[in-house]
Structure formats: C-alpha cells, structure tokens
C-alpha cells in the first residue's frame, strides 16, 4: 500500500502516519518527493483497512499496490529512480559505463586498467575478487587480497569500485571497500545474501538470474529494498535458451517491460550476454537504444592472457572505439554520457 501525503504535510503529521503504520505491525518506507512525501508500506497489508490511515491529518489518499513486488514497482514510485554516487549520477537521463576485467589478477593490471578508464572518462571499474566459477578447478579469484588491490586503485585514481559479493560473511568488508556491490546471476535468489545487502546502504547491481522471469528478478530486488536499501540497479546479462551461437541470449526485450513495471535503473552486460568480444559493440549500442541506463563491460589490457572470460573481453582500443560510438549515439536518445 502507498500513503500519499498532502502537499505541505508537516513533519509531525508524517511522523504520526509512520507511527500508525508501525503500530499495525507493518514497515513504513518514507519516500520524500519534490512536492510531497509518499510512504510505502510493506508487510502483510491484506487485512489493513486503508480508511484507518486515510483519516489521519495530512493524508491525501491510500493506494493499493497490486503487484507482488511493492517497493520496486512503478505503482509505488512513478518517477524513474536516479542514484547519486560520488562518481556521478546513474539514470534516468544519463548513460553510465562500468568497465574492467572479469577478475582482479594482480595489482599492476588493476592500476593500469583504472588509469586507462579514468583517462577515457569512465568512472567505474568492474573486477571480481571473489569469482563464481562453474569448475572448482578454475581460478577462484584473489579474495580479500583482491579487494585490497581494488581499494588501492580507488585511492590512487578516484575510480568507483564495482565487485561481486558471493557470501554474507564478506559483506562487512565490502561495505568499506566498494562503491557498488554486484550480486551475480547465480546468487539472484540467494535470499540470505539479498537480505544482508538490504541491510547495507551501498548501491547494489543485481544481475538477472540466468533462468529468472522479470517477476522473479523484481522480487529479488524487493528483498533488498524491504531491508531499507532502495539503491538497486537491475542488470540484464543474458539468459539460457536453446540458442548456442552465443554464450547466453541477451534479452534486451526485457528492458521496456522492466521499465514499465519498475522505476529502478537497468544496466546491460553485453560481455556475459554474448560471450564473444566481436558481438559486444553491437549489443552495447542496442542496449542504449533499448532504454538501458548503462553498461557493464569486460575489458582487459591483454584479453588473450586473461585468467577468466578473455574471449568476451574487449582490449583497450576496442573499448575506446565503443566509447566513441556510444558518445555519438547517446545525445540522439536524450542521454548524457556520465
Ligand atoms: C561477472 O560479472 O564476471 C560474472 C560472473 O557475472 P554473472 O554473474 O553475470 O555471470
Ligand atoms: Mn566474467
């Protein structure tokens, strides 16, 4: 349910509504807006008589939210969500590129990559310190040592860090070390992990599960938001289909319905989506045209020597060429490259 306060409702009136919601054993989520405050309500709202809240001073109306995802829904929050990060704004009129290697491999390559990105106007570095690999014999990532390297890159260059959290046990370490916490496709329905990142106040890039429907995905976002962390970025990274010409089937057709149902920003990962670097530029431009708010792209100083996902990683020249195309195309679609 959504309680819409009248324009000019006083802070005292708002607090009284928050208290009345808590007394009903429900959770209030205040959402201050430009002209008035709305208060989302989560919990078992089925039995609540909305008139109980509508009679309170300062309340304009109560609206039932019909979708099972509440805080993630556009019914609850009609305007597109923008995230304000130190490194820049994400969505809805900006287009943000996150780039970097699949894995943190050593300090030198991370520093070299960060410097290259900053010089080319890219403000976020992606690189996994903890890697979810299909084979237990494959490189598993540098772990906490990798996280320290990422912190060093941030200190030296000011670049924002995006990296995957795989286990709740490392959540506290991530809160200090990273700017955006990535949840991988394999963990999209790891509910204890989702609840844990819901307790942090860091933006979360939530990759779509490789067999998740749009509703499954938005319900996963809801888990994070129900904990009070409203800074969720959805990320389409390809789903499993019968097709075998690419690693996954990048489902760009999910973007318009996701935008219709949800106010959250959406990124696209054309690297995992295709699995082949030759296909990455076309899918990146298509993502921009489809209404995405940004990209997360794998790029490596020497892709052929990468410890993971080299085949889908652009080299620096390839990334520069793609950035030039995106910069030409973004203004035509009313987006500023951030
Ligand atoms: C990654 O970003 O390197 C990764 C493992 O992504 P996904 O969870 O989409 O497979
Ligand atoms: Mn990867």
Short mmCIF file of C-alpha atoms and ligand atoms in Angstrom, two decimals:
data_model
loop_
_atom_site.label_atom_id
_atom_site.label_comp_id
_atom_site.label_asym_id
_atom_site.label_seq_id
_atom_site.Cartn_x
_atom_site.Cartn_y
_atom_site.Cartn_z
CA UNK A 1 0.00 0.00 0.00
CA UNK A 2 1.07 3.57 -0.61
CA UNK A 3 0.07 6.51 1.56
CA UNK A 4 0.29 9.79 -0.33
CA UNK A 5 0.64 12.80 1.97
CA UNK A 6 -0.86 16.17 1.05
CA UNK A 7 1.46 18.83 -0.38
CA UNK A 8 2.77 20.73 2.60
CA UNK A 9 2.06 17.98 5.16
CA UNK A 10 4.12 18.78 8.25
CA UNK A 11 6.96 16.59 9.59
CA UNK A 12 4.79 15.91 12.67
CA UNK A 13 1.91 14.69 10.51
CA UNK A 14 4.31 12.44 8.60
CA UNK A 15 5.76 11.02 11.84
CA UNK A 16 2.25 10.28 13.12
CA UNK A 17 1.49 8.28 9.97
CA UNK A 18 4.81 6.38 10.26
CA UNK A 19 3.93 5.53 13.85
CA UNK A 20 0.41 4.40 12.95
CA UNK A 21 1.88 2.05 10.32
CA UNK A 22 4.37 0.56 12.80
CA UNK A 23 1.57 0.02 15.32
CA UNK A 24 -0.18 -2.14 12.69
CA UNK A 25 2.99 -4.30 12.66
CA UNK A 26 3.86 -3.11 9.15
CA UNK A 27 7.01 -1.42 7.85
CA UNK A 28 6.80 2.19 6.60
CA UNK A 29 9.19 3.35 3.85
CA UNK A 30 9.07 7.15 3.61
CA UNK A 31 9.80 8.46 0.10
CA UNK A 32 10.21 12.22 0.12
CA UNK A 33 9.38 13.73 -3.29
CA UNK A 34 9.82 17.12 -4.91
CA UNK A 35 6.32 18.28 -3.99
CA UNK A 36 5.07 15.79 -1.41
CA UNK A 37 6.00 12.74 0.61
CA UNK A 38 4.70 9.27 -0.09
CA UNK A 39 5.02 6.40 2.36
CA UNK A 40 5.28 2.86 1.05
CA UNK A 41 4.01 0.12 3.34
CA UNK A 42 5.33 -3.44 3.28
CA UNK A 43 4.36 -6.46 5.31
CA UNK A 44 1.05 -8.27 5.35
CA UNK A 45 -1.16 -5.37 4.28
CA UNK A 46 -4.06 -7.60 3.18
CA UNK A 47 -6.04 -7.13 6.39
CA UNK A 48 -5.45 -3.40 6.74
CA UNK A 49 -8.40 -1.09 6.30
CA UNK A 50 -6.95 1.87 4.40
CA UNK A 51 -9.55 4.20 5.97
CA UNK A 52 -7.63 3.88 9.25
CA UNK A 53 -4.77 5.75 7.62
CA UNK A 54 -6.82 7.99 5.34
CA UNK A 55 -8.42 9.74 8.31
CA UNK A 56 -5.07 10.86 9.72
CA UNK A 57 -4.16 14.54 9.37
CA UNK A 58 -2.10 15.37 6.29
CA UNK A 59 -3.00 12.20 4.37
CA UNK A 60 -4.27 12.72 0.81
CA UNK A 61 -5.04 9.12 -0.15
CA UNK A 62 -4.09 5.47 0.21
CA UNK A 63 -3.41 3.45 -2.92
CA UNK A 64 -3.34 -0.36 -3.04
CA UNK A 65 -0.31 -1.72 -4.91
CA UNK A 66 -1.46 -4.72 -6.88
CA UNK A 67 1.92 -6.19 -7.91
CA UNK A 68 3.70 -8.68 -5.59
CA UNK A 69 6.83 -6.51 -5.77
CA UNK A 70 5.91 -3.34 -3.95
CA UNK A 71 8.88 -1.04 -3.37
CA UNK A 72 10.34 -1.98 -6.77
CA UNK A 73 7.09 -1.19 -8.58
CA UNK A 74 6.17 1.88 -10.53
CA UNK A 75 2.79 1.88 -8.80
CA UNK A 76 4.61 2.76 -5.59
CA UNK A 77 7.17 5.11 -7.17
CA UNK A 78 6.00 6.56 -10.52
CA UNK A 79 9.18 8.53 -11.32
CA UNK A 80 12.38 6.87 -12.56
CA UNK A 81 14.89 6.41 -9.77
CA UNK A 82 18.22 8.20 -10.07
CA UNK A 83 21.16 7.24 -7.88
CA UNK A 84 23.55 9.94 -6.75
CA UNK A 85 27.01 8.50 -6.34
CA UNK A 86 30.23 10.32 -5.60
CA UNK A 87 31.42 9.39 -9.11
CA UNK A 88 28.27 10.70 -10.80
CA UNK A 89 24.58 10.22 -11.30
CA UNK A 90 23.06 6.94 -12.52
CA UNK A 91 19.84 7.10 -14.60
CA UNK A 92 17.44 8.30 -15.96
CA UNK A 93 18.89 10.89 -18.37
CA UNK A 94 22.49 9.74 -18.04
CA UNK A 95 24.21 6.71 -19.55
CA UNK A 96 26.93 5.18 -17.40
CA UNK A 97 29.67 2.78 -18.46
CA UNK A 98 31.30 0.44 -15.97
CA UNK A 99 34.28 -1.44 -17.41
CA UNK A 100 37.19 -3.63 -16.40
CA UNK A 101 38.47 -7.18 -16.32
CA UNK A 102 36.41 -10.16 -15.25
CA UNK A 103 38.80 -10.79 -12.33
CA UNK A 104 41.34 -8.95 -10.23
CA UNK A 105 44.50 -10.75 -11.37
CA UNK A 106 47.25 -8.62 -9.81
CA UNK A 107 47.87 -5.06 -8.66
CA UNK A 108 49.69 -3.86 -11.77
CA UNK A 109 46.87 -4.76 -14.18
CA UNK A 110 44.22 -3.21 -11.96
CA UNK A 111 46.15 0.06 -11.62
CA UNK A 112 46.89 0.13 -15.34
CA UNK A 113 43.24 -0.51 -16.17
CA UNK A 114 41.95 2.09 -13.69
CA UNK A 115 44.25 4.76 -15.09
CA UNK A 116 43.15 3.93 -18.62
CA UNK A 117 39.48 4.10 -17.65
CA UNK A 118 39.81 7.44 -15.85
CA UNK A 119 41.71 8.92 -18.83
CA UNK A 120 38.85 7.82 -21.06
CA UNK A 121 36.09 9.30 -18.94
CA UNK A 122 34.91 6.01 -17.40
CA UNK A 123 34.24 6.43 -13.70
CA UNK A 124 33.61 2.87 -12.52
CA UNK A 125 35.90 -0.15 -12.54
CA UNK A 126 34.46 -3.65 -12.51
CA UNK A 127 36.65 -6.59 -11.42
CA UNK A 128 35.81 -9.66 -9.40
CA UNK A 129 37.87 -10.55 -6.32
CA UNK A 130 35.55 -13.47 -5.49
CA UNK A 131 34.65 -15.44 -8.61
CA UNK A 132 31.71 -17.84 -9.01
CA UNK A 133 33.26 -20.35 -11.44
CA UNK A 134 31.48 -23.29 -12.98
CA UNK A 135 34.52 -25.50 -12.30
CA UNK A 136 36.08 -25.78 -8.82
CA UNK A 137 39.45 -26.19 -10.57
CA UNK A 138 39.23 -22.83 -12.38
CA UNK A 139 40.76 -19.61 -10.95
CA UNK A 140 38.56 -18.66 -7.98
CA UNK A 141 39.72 -15.04 -7.62
CA UNK A 142 42.15 -13.37 -5.24
CA UNK A 143 39.60 -12.96 -2.44
CA UNK A 144 40.25 -10.36 0.25
CA UNK A 145 43.69 -9.62 -1.20
CA UNK A 146 41.92 -8.68 -4.44
CA UNK A 147 39.59 -6.38 -2.53
CA UNK A 148 42.64 -4.56 -1.09
CA UNK A 149 44.01 -4.06 -4.60
CA UNK A 150 40.68 -2.54 -5.68
CA UNK A 151 40.79 -0.17 -2.70
CA UNK A 152 44.28 0.89 -3.70
CA UNK A 153 43.08 1.64 -7.24
CA UNK A 154 40.28 3.77 -5.80
CA UNK A 155 42.69 5.69 -3.56
CA UNK A 156 45.11 6.34 -6.42
CA UNK A 157 42.67 7.24 -9.20
CA UNK A 158 39.33 8.05 -7.54
CA UNK A 159 37.62 5.39 -9.65
CA UNK A 160 34.42 3.81 -8.27
CA UNK A 161 34.63 0.09 -7.49
CA UNK A 162 32.02 -2.45 -8.62
CA UNK A 163 32.70 -6.01 -7.47
CA UNK A 164 30.76 -9.18 -6.74
CA UNK A 165 29.79 -10.24 -3.23
CA UNK A 166 29.26 -14.01 -3.06
CA UNK A 167 28.88 -14.66 0.68
CA UNK A 168 27.27 -12.89 3.61
CA UNK A 169 30.49 -13.36 5.60
CA UNK A 170 32.28 -10.79 3.43
CA UNK A 171 29.50 -8.18 3.44
CA UNK A 172 31.12 -6.01 6.12
CA UNK A 173 34.44 -5.91 4.24
CA UNK A 174 32.60 -4.87 1.07
CA UNK A 175 30.78 -2.01 2.78
CA UNK A 176 34.09 -0.18 3.24
CA UNK A 177 35.83 -1.26 0.07
CA UNK A 178 33.33 -0.86 -2.74
CA UNK A 179 31.01 1.73 -4.29
CA UNK A 180 28.53 -0.68 -5.89
CA UNK A 181 28.00 -4.25 -4.66
CA UNK A 182 27.40 -6.69 -7.52
CA UNK A 183 25.16 -9.71 -6.96
CA UNK A 184 25.84 -12.33 -9.61
CA UNK A 185 23.37 -14.25 -11.73
CA UNK A 186 23.92 -17.43 -9.69
CA UNK A 187 23.00 -15.64 -6.48
CA UNK A 188 19.96 -13.70 -7.66
CA UNK A 189 17.77 -15.88 -5.45
CA UNK A 190 20.23 -16.36 -2.60
CA UNK A 191 17.76 -14.83 -0.18
CA UNK A 192 20.05 -14.62 2.83
CA UNK A 193 22.58 -12.72 0.69
CA UNK A 194 19.84 -10.40 -0.63
CA UNK A 195 18.62 -9.70 2.91
CA UNK A 196 22.19 -8.96 4.01
CA UNK A 197 22.80 -6.40 1.23
CA UNK A 198 19.39 -4.95 2.10
CA UNK A 199 20.96 -4.01 5.42
CA UNK A 200 23.84 -2.10 3.80
CA UNK A 201 23.43 1.39 2.40
CA UNK A 202 25.54 0.71 -0.71
CA UNK A 203 24.03 0.62 -4.19
CA UNK A 204 23.52 -2.95 -5.40
CA UNK A 205 23.87 -4.07 -9.04
CA UNK A 206 21.51 -7.04 -9.18
CA UNK A 207 22.19 -9.32 -12.12
CA UNK A 208 19.24 -11.21 -13.53
CA UNK A 209 19.26 -14.92 -12.74
CA UNK A 210 20.05 -16.87 -15.90
CA UNK A 211 16.60 -18.50 -15.82
CA UNK A 212 14.70 -15.80 -13.96
CA UNK A 213 11.49 -14.24 -15.20
CA UNK A 214 11.09 -10.48 -14.89
CA UNK A 215 8.85 -11.04 -11.87
CA UNK A 216 11.43 -13.32 -10.16
CA UNK A 217 14.02 -10.60 -10.75
CA UNK A 218 11.87 -7.78 -9.38
CA UNK A 219 11.01 -9.92 -6.35
CA UNK A 220 14.76 -10.34 -5.74
CA UNK A 221 15.11 -6.53 -5.89
CA UNK A 222 12.21 -6.34 -3.43
CA UNK A 223 14.16 -8.46 -0.91
CA UNK A 224 16.94 -5.86 -0.94
CA UNK A 225 14.57 -2.89 -0.77
CA UNK A 226 12.47 -4.43 2.01
CA UNK A 227 15.56 -4.08 4.21
CA UNK A 228 15.61 -0.32 3.59
CA UNK A 229 18.25 -0.28 0.85
CA UNK A 230 16.46 1.38 -2.05
CA UNK A 231 19.54 1.80 -4.26
CA UNK A 232 19.11 -1.15 -6.58
CA UNK A 233 20.30 -1.27 -10.20
CA UNK A 234 18.93 -4.13 -12.31
CA UNK A 235 21.36 -5.74 -14.76
CA UNK A 236 20.38 -7.93 -17.72
CA UNK A 237 23.25 -10.33 -18.52
CA UNK A 238 21.70 -12.94 -20.78
CA UNK A 239 19.50 -15.93 -20.11
CA UNK A 240 19.64 -19.64 -21.02
CA UNK A 241 17.84 -20.57 -24.22
CA UNK A 242 18.19 -23.23 -26.91
CA UNK A 243 20.47 -20.91 -28.91
CA UNK A 244 24.12 -21.89 -28.98
CA UNK A 245 25.54 -19.18 -31.24
CA UNK A 246 26.27 -17.07 -28.17
CA UNK A 247 27.12 -17.88 -24.54
CA UNK A 248 23.74 -16.64 -23.35
CA UNK A 249 20.81 -14.94 -25.07
CA UNK A 250 21.00 -11.26 -24.19
CA UNK A 251 17.37 -10.43 -23.52
CA UNK A 252 17.15 -6.77 -24.49
CA UNK A 253 13.40 -7.28 -24.89
CA UNK A 254 13.16 -7.32 -21.10
CA UNK A 255 14.10 -3.63 -20.85
CA UNK A 256 10.83 -1.96 -21.95
CA UNK A 257 8.62 -4.18 -19.72
CA UNK A 258 11.03 -3.80 -16.82
CA UNK A 259 10.86 -0.03 -17.27
CA UNK A 260 7.07 -0.20 -17.43
CA UNK A 261 6.79 -2.22 -14.21
CA UNK A 262 9.65 -0.72 -12.21
CA UNK A 263 11.26 2.64 -11.54
CA UNK A 264 14.71 1.11 -10.95
CA UNK A 265 17.63 1.86 -13.31
CA UNK A 266 18.65 -1.00 -15.62
CA UNK A 267 22.11 -1.86 -16.92
CA UNK A 268 23.12 -4.37 -19.56
CA UNK A 269 26.13 -6.71 -19.54
CA UNK A 270 26.85 -7.42 -23.23
CA UNK A 271 30.00 -9.40 -22.34
CA UNK A 272 28.37 -12.27 -20.43
CA UNK A 273 25.33 -11.84 -22.66
CA UNK A 274 27.24 -12.77 -25.81
CA UNK A 275 30.44 -14.48 -24.63
CA UNK A 276 32.35 -13.15 -27.67
CA UNK A 277 34.06 -9.79 -27.85
CA UNK A 278 33.17 -9.31 -31.52
CA UNK A 279 29.49 -9.13 -30.58
CA UNK A 280 29.88 -6.71 -27.68
CA UNK A 281 29.83 -3.36 -29.56
CA UNK A 282 26.58 -4.08 -31.45
CA UNK A 283 24.80 -5.26 -28.31
CA UNK A 284 26.08 -2.26 -26.36
CA UNK A 285 24.60 0.18 -28.85
CA UNK A 286 21.39 -1.85 -28.94
CA UNK A 287 21.20 -1.69 -25.13
CA UNK A 288 21.46 2.10 -25.25
CA UNK A 289 18.72 2.22 -27.90
CA UNK A 290 16.54 -0.15 -25.85
CA UNK A 291 16.38 2.26 -22.94
CA UNK A 292 19.13 0.90 -20.68
CA UNK A 293 20.72 3.32 -18.20
CA UNK A 294 24.22 1.92 -18.58
CA UNK A 295 26.54 -0.93 -19.41
CA UNK A 296 28.92 -3.17 -17.52
CA UNK A 297 31.58 -4.32 -19.97
CA UNK A 298 34.54 -6.65 -19.59
CA UNK A 299 37.78 -5.05 -20.80
CA UNK A 300 41.32 -6.27 -20.20
CA UNK A 301 44.76 -4.86 -21.07
CA UNK A 302 45.66 -8.23 -22.66
CA UNK A 303 42.45 -10.22 -23.17
CA UNK A 304 44.23 -13.24 -24.60
CA UNK A 305 46.10 -13.65 -21.32
CA UNK A 306 43.09 -13.12 -19.04
CA UNK A 307 42.58 -15.62 -16.21
CA UNK A 308 38.82 -15.60 -16.84
CA UNK A 309 36.46 -14.54 -19.63
CA UNK A 310 39.19 -13.34 -22.03
CA UNK A 311 37.16 -14.32 -25.10
CA UNK A 312 34.43 -11.83 -24.23
CA UNK A 313 36.76 -9.05 -23.03
CA UNK A 314 37.49 -6.01 -25.19
CA UNK A 315 41.04 -4.73 -25.37
CA UNK A 316 41.64 -1.05 -24.59
CA UNK A 317 41.46 0.01 -28.24
CA UNK A 318 38.17 -1.84 -28.65
CA UNK A 319 36.76 -0.13 -25.57
CA UNK A 320 37.86 3.30 -26.84
CA UNK A 321 36.15 2.69 -30.18
CA UNK A 322 32.95 1.59 -28.46
CA UNK A 323 33.00 4.66 -26.19
CA UNK A 324 33.30 6.89 -29.27
CA UNK A 325 30.21 5.26 -30.82
CA UNK A 326 28.23 5.50 -27.56
CA UNK A 327 29.15 9.18 -27.23
CA UNK A 328 27.79 9.83 -30.71
CA UNK A 329 24.58 7.91 -30.13
CA UNK A 330 23.69 8.89 -26.55
CA UNK A 331 22.60 12.51 -27.26
CA UNK A 332 20.26 11.29 -30.03
CA UNK A 333 18.45 9.32 -27.34
CA UNK A 334 18.36 12.18 -24.87
CA UNK A 335 21.12 10.77 -22.68
CA UNK A 336 24.26 12.36 -21.33
CA UNK A 337 27.27 10.07 -21.08
CA UNK A 338 28.40 10.21 -17.47
C1 LIG B 1 30.96 -11.36 -13.81
O1 LIG B 1 30.45 -10.24 -13.87
O2 LIG B 1 32.16 -11.58 -14.02
C2 LIG B 1 30.05 -12.51 -13.58
C3 LIG B 1 30.48 -13.64 -13.03
O3 LIG B 1 28.79 -12.25 -13.99
P1 LIG B 1 27.45 -13.17 -13.98
O4 LIG B 1 27.05 -13.29 -12.55
O5 LIG B 1 26.51 -12.38 -14.81
O6 LIG B 1 27.83 -14.49 -14.62
MN1 LIG B 2 33.20 -12.54 -16.15
#
